Coordinates of C-alpha atoms in Angstrom, one line a residue:
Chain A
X1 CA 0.0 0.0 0.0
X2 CA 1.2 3.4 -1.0
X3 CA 2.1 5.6 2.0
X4 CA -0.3 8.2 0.2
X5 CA -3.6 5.8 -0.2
X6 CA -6.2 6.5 1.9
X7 CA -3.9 9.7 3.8
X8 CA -6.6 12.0 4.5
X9 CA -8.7 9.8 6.2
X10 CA -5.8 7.9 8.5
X11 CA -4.3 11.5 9.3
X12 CA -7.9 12.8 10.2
X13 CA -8.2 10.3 13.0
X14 CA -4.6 10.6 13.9
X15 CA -5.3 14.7 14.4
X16 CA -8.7 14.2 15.9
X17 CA -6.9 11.8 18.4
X18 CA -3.8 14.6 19.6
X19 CA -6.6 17.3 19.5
X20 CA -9.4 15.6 21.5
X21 CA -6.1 15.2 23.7
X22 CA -5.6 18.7 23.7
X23 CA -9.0 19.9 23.8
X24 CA -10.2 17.5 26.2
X25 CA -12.4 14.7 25.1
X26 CA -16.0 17.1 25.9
X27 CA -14.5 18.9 23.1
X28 CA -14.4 16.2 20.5
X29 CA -16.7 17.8 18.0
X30 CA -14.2 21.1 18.1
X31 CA -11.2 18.9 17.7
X32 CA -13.2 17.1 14.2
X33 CA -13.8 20.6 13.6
X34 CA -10.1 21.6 13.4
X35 CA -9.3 18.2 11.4
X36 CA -11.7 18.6 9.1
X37 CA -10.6 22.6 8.6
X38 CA -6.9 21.1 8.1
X39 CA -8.0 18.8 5.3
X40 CA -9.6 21.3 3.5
X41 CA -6.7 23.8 3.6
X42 CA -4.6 20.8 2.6
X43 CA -6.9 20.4 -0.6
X44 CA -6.9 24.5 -1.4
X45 CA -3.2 24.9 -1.3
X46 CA -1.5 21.3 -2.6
X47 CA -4.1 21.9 -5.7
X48 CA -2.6 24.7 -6.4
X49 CA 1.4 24.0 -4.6
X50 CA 1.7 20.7 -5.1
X51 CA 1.9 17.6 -2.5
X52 CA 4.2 18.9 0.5
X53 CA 7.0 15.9 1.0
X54 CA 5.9 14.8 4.1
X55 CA 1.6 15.5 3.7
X56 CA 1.1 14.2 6.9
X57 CA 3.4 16.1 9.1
X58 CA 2.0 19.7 6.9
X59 CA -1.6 18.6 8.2
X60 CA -0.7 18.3 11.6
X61 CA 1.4 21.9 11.8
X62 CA -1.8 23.2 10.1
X63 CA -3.9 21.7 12.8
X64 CA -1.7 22.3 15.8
X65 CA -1.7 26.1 14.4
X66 CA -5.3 26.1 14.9
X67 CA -5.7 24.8 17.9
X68 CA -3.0 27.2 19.3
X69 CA -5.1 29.9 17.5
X70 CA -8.1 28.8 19.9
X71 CA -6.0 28.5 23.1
X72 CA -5.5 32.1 22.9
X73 CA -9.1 32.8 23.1
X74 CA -9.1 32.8 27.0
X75 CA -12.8 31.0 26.9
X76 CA -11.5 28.0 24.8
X77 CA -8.2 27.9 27.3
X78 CA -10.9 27.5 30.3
X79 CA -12.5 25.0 28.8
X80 CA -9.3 22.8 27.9
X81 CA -8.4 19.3 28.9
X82 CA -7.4 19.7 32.8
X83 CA -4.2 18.5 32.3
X84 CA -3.2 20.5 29.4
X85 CA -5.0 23.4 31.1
X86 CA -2.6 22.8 33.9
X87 CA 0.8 22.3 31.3
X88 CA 0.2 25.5 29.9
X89 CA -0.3 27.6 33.1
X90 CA 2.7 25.8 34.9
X91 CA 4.6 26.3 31.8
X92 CA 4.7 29.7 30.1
X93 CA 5.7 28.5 27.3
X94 CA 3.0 27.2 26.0
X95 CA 4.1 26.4 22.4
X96 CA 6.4 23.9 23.7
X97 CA 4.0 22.0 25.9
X98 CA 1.8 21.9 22.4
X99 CA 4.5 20.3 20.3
X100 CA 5.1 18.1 22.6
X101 CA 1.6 17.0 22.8
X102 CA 1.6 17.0 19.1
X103 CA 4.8 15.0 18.5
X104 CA 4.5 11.4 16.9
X105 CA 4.8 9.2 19.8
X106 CA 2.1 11.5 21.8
X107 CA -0.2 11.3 19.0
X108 CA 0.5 7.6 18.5
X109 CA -0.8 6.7 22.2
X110 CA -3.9 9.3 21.6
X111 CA -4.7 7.2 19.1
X112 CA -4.8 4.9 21.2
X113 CA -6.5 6.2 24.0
X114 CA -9.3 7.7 21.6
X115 CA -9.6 3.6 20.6
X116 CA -10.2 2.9 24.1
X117 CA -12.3 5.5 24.8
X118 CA -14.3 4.3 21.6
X119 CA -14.8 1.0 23.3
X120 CA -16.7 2.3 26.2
X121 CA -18.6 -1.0 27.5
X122 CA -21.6 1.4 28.9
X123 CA -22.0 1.6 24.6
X124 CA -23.5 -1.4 22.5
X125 CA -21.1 -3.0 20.6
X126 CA -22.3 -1.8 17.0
X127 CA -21.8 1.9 18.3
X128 CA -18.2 1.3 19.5
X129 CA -17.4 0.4 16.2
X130 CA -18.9 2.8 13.8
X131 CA -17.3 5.2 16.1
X132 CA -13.9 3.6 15.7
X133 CA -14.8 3.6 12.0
X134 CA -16.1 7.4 12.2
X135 CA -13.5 9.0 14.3
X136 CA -10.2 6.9 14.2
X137 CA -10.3 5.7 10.3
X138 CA -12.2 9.4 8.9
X139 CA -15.1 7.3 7.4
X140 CA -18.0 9.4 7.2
X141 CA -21.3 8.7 8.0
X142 CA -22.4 7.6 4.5
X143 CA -19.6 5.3 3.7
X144 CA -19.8 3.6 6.9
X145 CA -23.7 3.1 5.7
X146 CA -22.5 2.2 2.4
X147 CA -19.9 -0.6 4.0
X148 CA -22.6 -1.8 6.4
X149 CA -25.4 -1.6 4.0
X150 CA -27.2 0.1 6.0
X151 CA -29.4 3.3 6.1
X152 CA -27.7 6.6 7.0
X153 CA -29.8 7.6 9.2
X154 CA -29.1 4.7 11.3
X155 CA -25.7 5.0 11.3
X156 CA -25.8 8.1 11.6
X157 CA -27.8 7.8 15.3
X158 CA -25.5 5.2 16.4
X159 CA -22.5 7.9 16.2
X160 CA -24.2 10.6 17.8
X161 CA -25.3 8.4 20.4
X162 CA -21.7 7.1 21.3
X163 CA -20.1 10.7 20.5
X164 CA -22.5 11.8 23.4
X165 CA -21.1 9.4 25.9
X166 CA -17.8 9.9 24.7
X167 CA -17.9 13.4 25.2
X168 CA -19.1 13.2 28.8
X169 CA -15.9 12.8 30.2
X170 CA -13.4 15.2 30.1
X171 CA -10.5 13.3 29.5
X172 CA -9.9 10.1 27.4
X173 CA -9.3 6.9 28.4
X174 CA -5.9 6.4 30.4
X175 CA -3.8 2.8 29.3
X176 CA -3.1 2.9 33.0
X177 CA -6.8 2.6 34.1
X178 CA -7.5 -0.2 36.5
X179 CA -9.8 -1.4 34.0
X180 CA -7.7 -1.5 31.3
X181 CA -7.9 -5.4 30.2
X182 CA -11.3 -5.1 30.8
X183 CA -11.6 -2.5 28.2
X184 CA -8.7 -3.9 26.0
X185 CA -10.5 -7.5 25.7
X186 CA -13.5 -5.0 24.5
X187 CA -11.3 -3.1 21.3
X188 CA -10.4 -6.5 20.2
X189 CA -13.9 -7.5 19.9
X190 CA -14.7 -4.4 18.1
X191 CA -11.9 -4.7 15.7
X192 CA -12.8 -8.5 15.4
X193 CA -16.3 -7.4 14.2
X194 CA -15.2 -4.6 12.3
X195 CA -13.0 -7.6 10.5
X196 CA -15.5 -9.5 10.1
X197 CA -18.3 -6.9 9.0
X198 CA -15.5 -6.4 5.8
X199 CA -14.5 -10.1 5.2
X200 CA -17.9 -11.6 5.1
X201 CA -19.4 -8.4 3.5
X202 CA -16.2 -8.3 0.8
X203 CA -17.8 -8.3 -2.6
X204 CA -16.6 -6.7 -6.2
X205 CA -19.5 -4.3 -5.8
X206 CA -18.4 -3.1 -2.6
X207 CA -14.7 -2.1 -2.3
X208 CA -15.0 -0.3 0.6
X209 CA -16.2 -3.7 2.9
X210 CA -12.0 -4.4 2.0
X211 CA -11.5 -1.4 3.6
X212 CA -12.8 -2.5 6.3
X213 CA -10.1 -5.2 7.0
X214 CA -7.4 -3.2 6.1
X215 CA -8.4 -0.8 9.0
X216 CA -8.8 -3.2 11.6
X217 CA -5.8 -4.4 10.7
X218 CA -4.1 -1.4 11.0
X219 CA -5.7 -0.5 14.2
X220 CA -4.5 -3.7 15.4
X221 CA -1.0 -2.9 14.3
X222 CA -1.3 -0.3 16.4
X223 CA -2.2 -2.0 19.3
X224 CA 0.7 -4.3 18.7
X225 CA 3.2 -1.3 18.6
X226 CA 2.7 0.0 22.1
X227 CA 4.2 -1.9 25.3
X228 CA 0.9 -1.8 27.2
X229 CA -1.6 -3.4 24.4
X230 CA 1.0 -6.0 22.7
X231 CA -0.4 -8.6 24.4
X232 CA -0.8 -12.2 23.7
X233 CA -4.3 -11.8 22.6
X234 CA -3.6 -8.7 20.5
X235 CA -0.7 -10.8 18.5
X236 CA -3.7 -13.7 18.3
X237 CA -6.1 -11.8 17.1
X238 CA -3.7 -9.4 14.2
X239 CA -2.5 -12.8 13.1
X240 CA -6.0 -14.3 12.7
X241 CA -7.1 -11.1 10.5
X242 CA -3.9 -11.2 8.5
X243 CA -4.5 -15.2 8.0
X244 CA -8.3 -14.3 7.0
X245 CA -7.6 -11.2 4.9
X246 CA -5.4 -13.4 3.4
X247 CA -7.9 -15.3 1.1
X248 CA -9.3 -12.8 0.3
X249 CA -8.0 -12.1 -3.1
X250 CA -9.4 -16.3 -4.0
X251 CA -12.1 -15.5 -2.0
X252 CA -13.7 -13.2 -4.2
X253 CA -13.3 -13.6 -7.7
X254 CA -12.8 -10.4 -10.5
X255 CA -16.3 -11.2 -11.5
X256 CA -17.7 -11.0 -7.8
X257 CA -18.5 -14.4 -7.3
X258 CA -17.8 -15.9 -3.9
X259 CA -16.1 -19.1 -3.6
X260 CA -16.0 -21.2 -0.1
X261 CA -12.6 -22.0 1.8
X262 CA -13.1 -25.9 0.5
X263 CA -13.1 -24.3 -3.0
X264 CA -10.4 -21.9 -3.0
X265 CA -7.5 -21.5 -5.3
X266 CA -4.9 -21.4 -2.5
X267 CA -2.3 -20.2 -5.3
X268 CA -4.4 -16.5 -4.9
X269 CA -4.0 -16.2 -0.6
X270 CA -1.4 -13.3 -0.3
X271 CA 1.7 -14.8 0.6
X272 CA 2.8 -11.5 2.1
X273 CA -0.4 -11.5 4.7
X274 CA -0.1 -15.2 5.1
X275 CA 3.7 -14.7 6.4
X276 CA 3.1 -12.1 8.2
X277 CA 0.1 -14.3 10.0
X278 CA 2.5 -17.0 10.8
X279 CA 5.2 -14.4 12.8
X280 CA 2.5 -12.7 14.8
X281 CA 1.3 -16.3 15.5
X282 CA 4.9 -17.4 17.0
X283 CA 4.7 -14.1 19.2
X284 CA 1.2 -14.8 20.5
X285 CA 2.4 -17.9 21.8
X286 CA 3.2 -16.6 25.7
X287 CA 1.4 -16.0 28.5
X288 CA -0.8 -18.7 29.8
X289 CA -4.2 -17.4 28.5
X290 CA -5.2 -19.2 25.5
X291 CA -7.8 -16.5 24.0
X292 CA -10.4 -17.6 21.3
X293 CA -8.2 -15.7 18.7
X294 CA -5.2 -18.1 19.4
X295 CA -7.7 -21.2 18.4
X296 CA -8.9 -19.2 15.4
X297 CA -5.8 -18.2 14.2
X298 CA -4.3 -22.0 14.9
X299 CA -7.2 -23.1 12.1
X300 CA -7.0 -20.1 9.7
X301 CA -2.9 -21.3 10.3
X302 CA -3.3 -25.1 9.3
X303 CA -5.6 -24.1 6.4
X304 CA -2.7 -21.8 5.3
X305 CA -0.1 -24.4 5.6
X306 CA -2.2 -26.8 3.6
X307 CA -1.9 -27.1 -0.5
X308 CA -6.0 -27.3 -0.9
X309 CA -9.1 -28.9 1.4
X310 CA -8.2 -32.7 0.3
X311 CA -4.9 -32.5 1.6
X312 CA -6.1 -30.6 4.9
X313 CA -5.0 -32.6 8.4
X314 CA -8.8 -32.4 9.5
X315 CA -8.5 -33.9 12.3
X316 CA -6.2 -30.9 13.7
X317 CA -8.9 -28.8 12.8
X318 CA -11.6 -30.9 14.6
X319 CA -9.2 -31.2 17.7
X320 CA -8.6 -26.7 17.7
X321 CA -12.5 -26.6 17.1
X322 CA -13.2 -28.6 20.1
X323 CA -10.9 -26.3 22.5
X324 CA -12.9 -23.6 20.7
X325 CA -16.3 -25.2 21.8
X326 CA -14.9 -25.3 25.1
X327 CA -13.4 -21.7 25.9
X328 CA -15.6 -20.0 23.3
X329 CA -18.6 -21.8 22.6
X330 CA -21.3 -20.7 20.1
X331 CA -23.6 -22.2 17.6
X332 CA -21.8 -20.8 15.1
X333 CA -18.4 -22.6 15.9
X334 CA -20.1 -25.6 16.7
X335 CA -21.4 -25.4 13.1
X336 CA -17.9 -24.8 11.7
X337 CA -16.5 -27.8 13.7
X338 CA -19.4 -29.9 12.6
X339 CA -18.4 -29.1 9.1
X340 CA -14.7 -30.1 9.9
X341 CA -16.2 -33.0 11.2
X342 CA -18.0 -33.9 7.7
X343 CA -14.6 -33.5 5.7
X344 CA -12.6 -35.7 8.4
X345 CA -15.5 -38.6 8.6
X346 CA -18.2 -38.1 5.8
X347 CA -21.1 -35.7 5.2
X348 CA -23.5 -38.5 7.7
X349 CA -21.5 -37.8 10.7
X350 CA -21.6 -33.7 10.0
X351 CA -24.9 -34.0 9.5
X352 CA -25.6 -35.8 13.1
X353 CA -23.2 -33.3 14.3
X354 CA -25.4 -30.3 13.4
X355 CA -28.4 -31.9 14.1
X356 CA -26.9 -32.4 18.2
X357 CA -25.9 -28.3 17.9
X358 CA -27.3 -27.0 21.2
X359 CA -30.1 -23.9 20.3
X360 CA -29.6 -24.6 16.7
X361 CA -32.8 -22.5 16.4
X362 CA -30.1 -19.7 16.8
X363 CA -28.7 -20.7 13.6
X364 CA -32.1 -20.8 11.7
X365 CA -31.6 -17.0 10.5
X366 CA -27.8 -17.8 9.5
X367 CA -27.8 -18.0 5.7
X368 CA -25.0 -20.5 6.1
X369 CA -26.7 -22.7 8.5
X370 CA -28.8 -23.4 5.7
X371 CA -26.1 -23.7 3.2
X372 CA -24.3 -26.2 5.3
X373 CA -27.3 -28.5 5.4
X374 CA -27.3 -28.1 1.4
X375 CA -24.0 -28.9 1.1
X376 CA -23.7 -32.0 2.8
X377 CA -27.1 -33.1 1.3
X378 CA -25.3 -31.9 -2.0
X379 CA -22.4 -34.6 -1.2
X380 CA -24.7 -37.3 -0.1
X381 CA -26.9 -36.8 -3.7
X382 CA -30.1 -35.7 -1.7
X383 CA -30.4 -32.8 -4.5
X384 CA -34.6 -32.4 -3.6
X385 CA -33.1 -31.8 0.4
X386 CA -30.2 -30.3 -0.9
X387 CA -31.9 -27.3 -3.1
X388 CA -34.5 -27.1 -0.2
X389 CA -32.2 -26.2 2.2
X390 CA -30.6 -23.7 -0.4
X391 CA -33.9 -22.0 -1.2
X392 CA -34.0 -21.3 2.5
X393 CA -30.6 -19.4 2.7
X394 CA -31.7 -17.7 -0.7
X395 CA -34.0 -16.0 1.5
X396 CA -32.0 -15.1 4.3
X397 CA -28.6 -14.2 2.1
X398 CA -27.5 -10.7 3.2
X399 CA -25.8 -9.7 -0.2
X400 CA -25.8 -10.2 -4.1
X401 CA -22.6 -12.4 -4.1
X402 CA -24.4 -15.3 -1.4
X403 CA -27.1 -15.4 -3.4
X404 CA -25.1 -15.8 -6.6
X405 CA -23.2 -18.4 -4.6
X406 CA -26.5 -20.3 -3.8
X407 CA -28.3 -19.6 -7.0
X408 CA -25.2 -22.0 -8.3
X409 CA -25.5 -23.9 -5.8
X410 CA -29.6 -24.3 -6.8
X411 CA -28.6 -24.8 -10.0
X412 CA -26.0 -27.9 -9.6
X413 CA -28.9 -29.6 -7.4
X414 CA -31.1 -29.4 -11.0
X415 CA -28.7 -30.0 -13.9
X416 CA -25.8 -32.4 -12.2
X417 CA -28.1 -35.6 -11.0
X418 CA -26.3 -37.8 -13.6
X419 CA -22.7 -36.8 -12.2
X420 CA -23.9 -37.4 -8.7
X421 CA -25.3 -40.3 -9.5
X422 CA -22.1 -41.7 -11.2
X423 CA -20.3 -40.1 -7.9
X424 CA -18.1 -37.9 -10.0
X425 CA -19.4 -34.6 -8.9
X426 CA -16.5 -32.4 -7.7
X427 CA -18.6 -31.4 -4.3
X428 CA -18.9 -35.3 -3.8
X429 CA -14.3 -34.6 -3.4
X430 CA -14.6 -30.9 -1.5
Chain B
X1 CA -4.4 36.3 -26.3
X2 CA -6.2 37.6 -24.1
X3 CA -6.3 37.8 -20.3
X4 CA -9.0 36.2 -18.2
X5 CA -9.7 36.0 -14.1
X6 CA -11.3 32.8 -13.3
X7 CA -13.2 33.4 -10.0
X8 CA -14.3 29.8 -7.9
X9 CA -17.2 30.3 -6.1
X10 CA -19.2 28.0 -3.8
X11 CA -22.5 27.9 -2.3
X12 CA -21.8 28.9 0.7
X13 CA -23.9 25.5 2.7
X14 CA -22.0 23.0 1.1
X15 CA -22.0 19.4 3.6
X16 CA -18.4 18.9 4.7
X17 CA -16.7 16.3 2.1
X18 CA -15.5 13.6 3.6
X19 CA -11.7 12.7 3.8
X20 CA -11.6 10.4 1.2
X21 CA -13.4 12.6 -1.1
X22 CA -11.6 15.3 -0.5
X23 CA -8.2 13.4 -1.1
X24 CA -9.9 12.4 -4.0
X25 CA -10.3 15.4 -5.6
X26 CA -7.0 16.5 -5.2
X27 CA -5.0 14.7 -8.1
X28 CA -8.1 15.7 -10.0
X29 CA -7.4 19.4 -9.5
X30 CA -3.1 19.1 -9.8
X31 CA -3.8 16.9 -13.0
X32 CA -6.1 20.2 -14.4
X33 CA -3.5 22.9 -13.1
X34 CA -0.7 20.7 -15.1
X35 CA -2.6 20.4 -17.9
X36 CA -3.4 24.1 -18.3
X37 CA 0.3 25.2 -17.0
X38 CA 1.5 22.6 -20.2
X39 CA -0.7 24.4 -22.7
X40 CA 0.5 27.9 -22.2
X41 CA -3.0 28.5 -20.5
X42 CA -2.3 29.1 -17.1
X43 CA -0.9 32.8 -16.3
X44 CA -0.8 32.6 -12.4
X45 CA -2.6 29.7 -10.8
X46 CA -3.9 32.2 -8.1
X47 CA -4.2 31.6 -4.0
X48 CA -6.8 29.9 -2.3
X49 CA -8.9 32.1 0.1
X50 CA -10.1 32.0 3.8
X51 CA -13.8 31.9 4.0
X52 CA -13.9 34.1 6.4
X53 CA -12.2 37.5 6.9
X54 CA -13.4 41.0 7.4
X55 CA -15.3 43.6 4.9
X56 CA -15.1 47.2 5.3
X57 CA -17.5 49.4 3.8
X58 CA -18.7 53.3 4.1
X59 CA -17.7 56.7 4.3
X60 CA -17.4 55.5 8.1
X61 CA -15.1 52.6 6.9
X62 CA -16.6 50.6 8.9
X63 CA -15.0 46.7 9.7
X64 CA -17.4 44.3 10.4
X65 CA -16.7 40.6 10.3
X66 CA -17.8 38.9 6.4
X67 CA -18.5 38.4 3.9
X68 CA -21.5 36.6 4.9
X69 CA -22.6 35.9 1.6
X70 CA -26.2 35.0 0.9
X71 CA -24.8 32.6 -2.0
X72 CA -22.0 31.9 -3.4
X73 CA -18.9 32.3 -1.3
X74 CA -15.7 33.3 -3.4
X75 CA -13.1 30.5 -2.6
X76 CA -9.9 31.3 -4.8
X77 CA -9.4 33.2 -8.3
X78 CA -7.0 32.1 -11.7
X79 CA -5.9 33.9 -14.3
X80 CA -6.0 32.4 -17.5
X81 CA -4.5 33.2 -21.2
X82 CA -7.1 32.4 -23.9
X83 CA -7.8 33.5 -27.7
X84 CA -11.6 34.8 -26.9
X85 CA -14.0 34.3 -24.0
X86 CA -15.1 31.0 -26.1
X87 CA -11.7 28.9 -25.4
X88 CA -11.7 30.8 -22.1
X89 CA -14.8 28.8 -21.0
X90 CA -14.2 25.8 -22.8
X91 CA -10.8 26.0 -20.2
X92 CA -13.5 26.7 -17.4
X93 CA -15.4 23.9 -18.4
X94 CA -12.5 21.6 -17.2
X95 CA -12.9 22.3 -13.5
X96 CA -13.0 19.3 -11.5
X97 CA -15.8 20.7 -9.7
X98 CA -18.4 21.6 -11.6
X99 CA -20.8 18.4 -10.7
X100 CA -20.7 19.5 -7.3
X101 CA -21.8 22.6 -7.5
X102 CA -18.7 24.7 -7.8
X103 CA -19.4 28.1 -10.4
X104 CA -16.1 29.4 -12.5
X105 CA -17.0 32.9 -12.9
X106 CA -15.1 33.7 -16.6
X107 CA -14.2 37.3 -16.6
X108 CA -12.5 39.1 -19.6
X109 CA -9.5 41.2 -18.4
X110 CA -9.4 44.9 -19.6
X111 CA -6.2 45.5 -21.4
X112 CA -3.8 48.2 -20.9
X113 CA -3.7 48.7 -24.6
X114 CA -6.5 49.1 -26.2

């Protein structure tokens, strides 16, 4: 990626994050202010200059200009963050305490306090992350809409809901708090699910849901750059998204079309993300908490390491699903280890293991709880069962490229009886 | 050739862009200046303006804070080297702006010699 791509919006949360510092966090929609007044200059005078050589340090002069512009209106200066308030009257110089404040490793830990402060747990989980997505990445309120096909107007009274509780306190979150793990267990959830709102949402139409990973991935870079939040779990859980993100490239094809893990050409995973997966793996392996991210990342790992599905040691992957089940249970994992279970002993036994999924009714609005049942009906030539069980995730598919998927699916159940028959179908082999 | 101010003007509502559209529209806008600077078009490529600043008006020359336009807000100026006012808008025409909602005021320079 081009140190230039997708500037503005990284060095609008990075400026939001020393500001809100600055201003104190009640002041958050002055500090957007300032950002987005910096970006706009930036526009007006590079259009007309040219790109400065280093963008990103001109935006933040421009915005730490401004804000010193505001501290010397005495009724802004009241109303500061307490402990900048404090800086600058023990400290006449004042425009050394601000560059300080606005130096790069200050600004990097803002960031990270802003993420924290983000991942309020009095906020619903949905909120922290369109704020993360809103304020840290510089996604506005449309395109997070757009990524989460959703309407605007939702989105858009999710973020002024969590901006409101945000703002209540004065100050942002401290890495020191005595609720810190509490809290950091809480940003890896939200960058799990913004991960996973942009893998399973990744389609040609929608570039932006690629976005998506590529900023929690960075976020969790971030994470993994700072003392305090490199912890086991954060390694886990970067190395998981880099393993995932991974595939995406065979994942979705140039024409749009979704093709399952079984299916994959393993020649198009990024060999670059896949390495990188493997290293953060080895340095998540400390501590003694095992965290649901190590077990993920341990599968997403052994389907790396394997050449395609057939040659797959399924029974490792049955055996990391089972710890899974244990420290991490839902039916949604029990479904995935059911299907591990179908490649290891036969569609039969995954079948008999999805039928024994505790509150399975859970699963019944899952598009691929529906699809599983097809596919393994699929394998065992049940086609009527089989396109049944497809209809039925036709109608709960949550985007163009699943139901393309299943419409194929539908289709195979129609036109390939005689290769089934014959047992020469390729999905009798996946 | 003859001399012409280009005058950008904006309504003076717009919705903030957001940062990826305004990053965006930056190599939109270099790519134009370049082109124009290339063709022998582009005389000074002008100064971007504040929106806000201070008017003064009246025998009293009184200062009061402005312009608070009712419309269009002026946002920078161009001047630009054309044979008639025809090329000069075809030039304005170029603007990487025009679909949302920017208006190139094209205004003929009075020459020294006449």
């Amino acid at each position: 990626m081009d140190a230039f791509d997708h500037l503005f919006r990284h060095e609008s949360g990075r400026m939001v994050a020393a500001l809100t510092r600055f201003f104190g966090a009640h002041n958050l929609a002055l500090a957007e202010d300032v950002a987005q007044d910096a970006l706009c200059r930036a526009l007006e005078v590079w259009k007309i200059q040219g790109t400065p050589d280093n963008p990103g340090a001109w935006l933040m002069a421009t915005a730490k200009h401004r804000a010193l512009d505001l501290l010397r209106h005495a009724k802004t200066a009241q109303d500061l963050a307490p402990e900048i308030a404090r800086a600058i009257q023990d400290d006449h110089d004042a425009a050394s305490t601000v560059d300080e404040l606005f130096g790069a490793a200050a600004i990097q830990d803002d960031q990270l306090r802003l993420m924290f402060s983000c991942c309020n747990p009095r906020l619903a989980e949905e909120v922290r992350v369109a704020l993360v997505l809103n304020i840290l990445c510089g996604f506005s309120i449309a395109e997070i809409a757009a990524a989460f096909l959703s309407r605007e107007e939702a989105i858009k009274k999710r973020i002024l809901r969590g901006k409101k509780v945000l703002a209540g306190s004065r100050r942002l979150f401290e890495l020191t708090h005595r609720d810190f793990s509490e809290r950091l267990s809480s940003v890896h959830r939200a960058l799990y699910l913004l991960f996973n709102e942009g893998y399973h949402g990744a389609s040609a139409e929608f570039a932006v849901q690629k976005e998506l990973c590529d900023e929690a991935i960075r976020l969790g870079a971030l994470l993994c750059e700072n003392e305090s939040t490199a912890v086991p779990a954060t390694h886990a859980l970067l190395a998981l998204m880099c393993l995932h993100a991974a595939r995406l490239p065979a994942r979705i094809d140039s024409a749009g079309d979704f093709t399952m893990l079984l299916d994959q050409d393993r020649s198009r995973w990024d060999a670059r993300l896949v390495a990188e997966g493997q290293r953060l793996m080895d340095l998540s392996a400390k501590g003694k908490t095992l965290s649901p991210y190590h077990v993920e990342a341990a599968i997403a790992s052994v389907h790396a390491a394997a050449p395609n599905s057939s040659e797959t040691p399924w029974e490792t992957v049955v055996t990391l699903y089972d710890t899974l089940m244990q420290i991490s249970p839902s039916p949604v994992v029990a479904l995935n280890r059911a299907l591990a279970i179908a490649q290891r002993d036969g569609p039969h036994r995954g079948l008999a293991e999805i039928e024994h999924i505790a509150d399975h009714d859970r699963l019944r609005e899952y598009p691929f709880y529906s699809a599983a049942l097809g596919e393994l009906h699929l394998r065992l030539g049940d086609l009527d069962v089989a396109r049944d069980h497809f209809a039925d995730a036709m109608r709960l598919a949550r985007n163009a490229t699943e139901r393309r998927l299943l419409q194929r699916r539908i289709a195979e159940c129609g036109n390939n009886r005689f290769a089934v028959i014959n047992g020469t179908s390729t999905r009798l082999r996946a | 050739m003859a001399q012409f101010m280009f005058v950008f003007r904006l309504p003076h509502d717009q919705p903030p862009r957001s940062p990826a559209q305004l990053q965006e529209s930056l190599p939109k806008w270099q790519a134009w200046f370049k082109e124009l600077a290339e063709q022998g078009h582009l005389k000074d490529p002008g100064n971007p303006l504040e929106r806000g600043g201070k008017v003064v008006r009246g025998s009293s020359k009184q200062v009061t804070d402005g312009p608070y336009v009712e419309k269009d807000l002026v946002m920078g100026y161009m001047l630009v080297e054309a044979r008639d006012l025809e090329e000069a808008c075809e030039i304005a025409s170029g603007c990487p702006r025009l679909a949302t909602q920017m208006v190139v005021e094209v205004r003929p320079i009075i020459p020294f010699n006449p």
